C-alpha angles and dihedrals in degrees: 000000000000098000114108116251102207141011095273091052090046091053092047091048092051092049091051090050092051092050092049091053090063090065094057112105113252122201115252130213088261091057091051091049091051091050092049092048093050091047090049092052091048091050092050091051091048092048094048092048091051092049092048091048091054099046104036109080119230114260115244117239113256114271115262117248114262089219124093098226147349088262091062091049090050091053091051091049091050091051090050092050091050096046100036101049119125097263093050095047092055090068120069094231091050091051091051092051090048092049091048091052095046098040096089097035 
């Protein structure tokens, strides 16, 4: 349907095609500079992240609690509160009990 039928139509078709190509947007120097700048920034970010990944040591996972449960920890805390209150700590024997309880915690 759109194919030219003779030489005159072919010539006219080719001229129309050439004219329509002038309306296509062409990248300018500014567009190229923007693309280069964006690519450069992305490469810098990639490079820095690789360097940081190589030189920053992995953090160790937090040590697991030596206690069986939260209930056991609560009981230890209650004993510390009872034995390390102000009136108990004033006496030498009270201080020693408090220190013994708190030594491993």
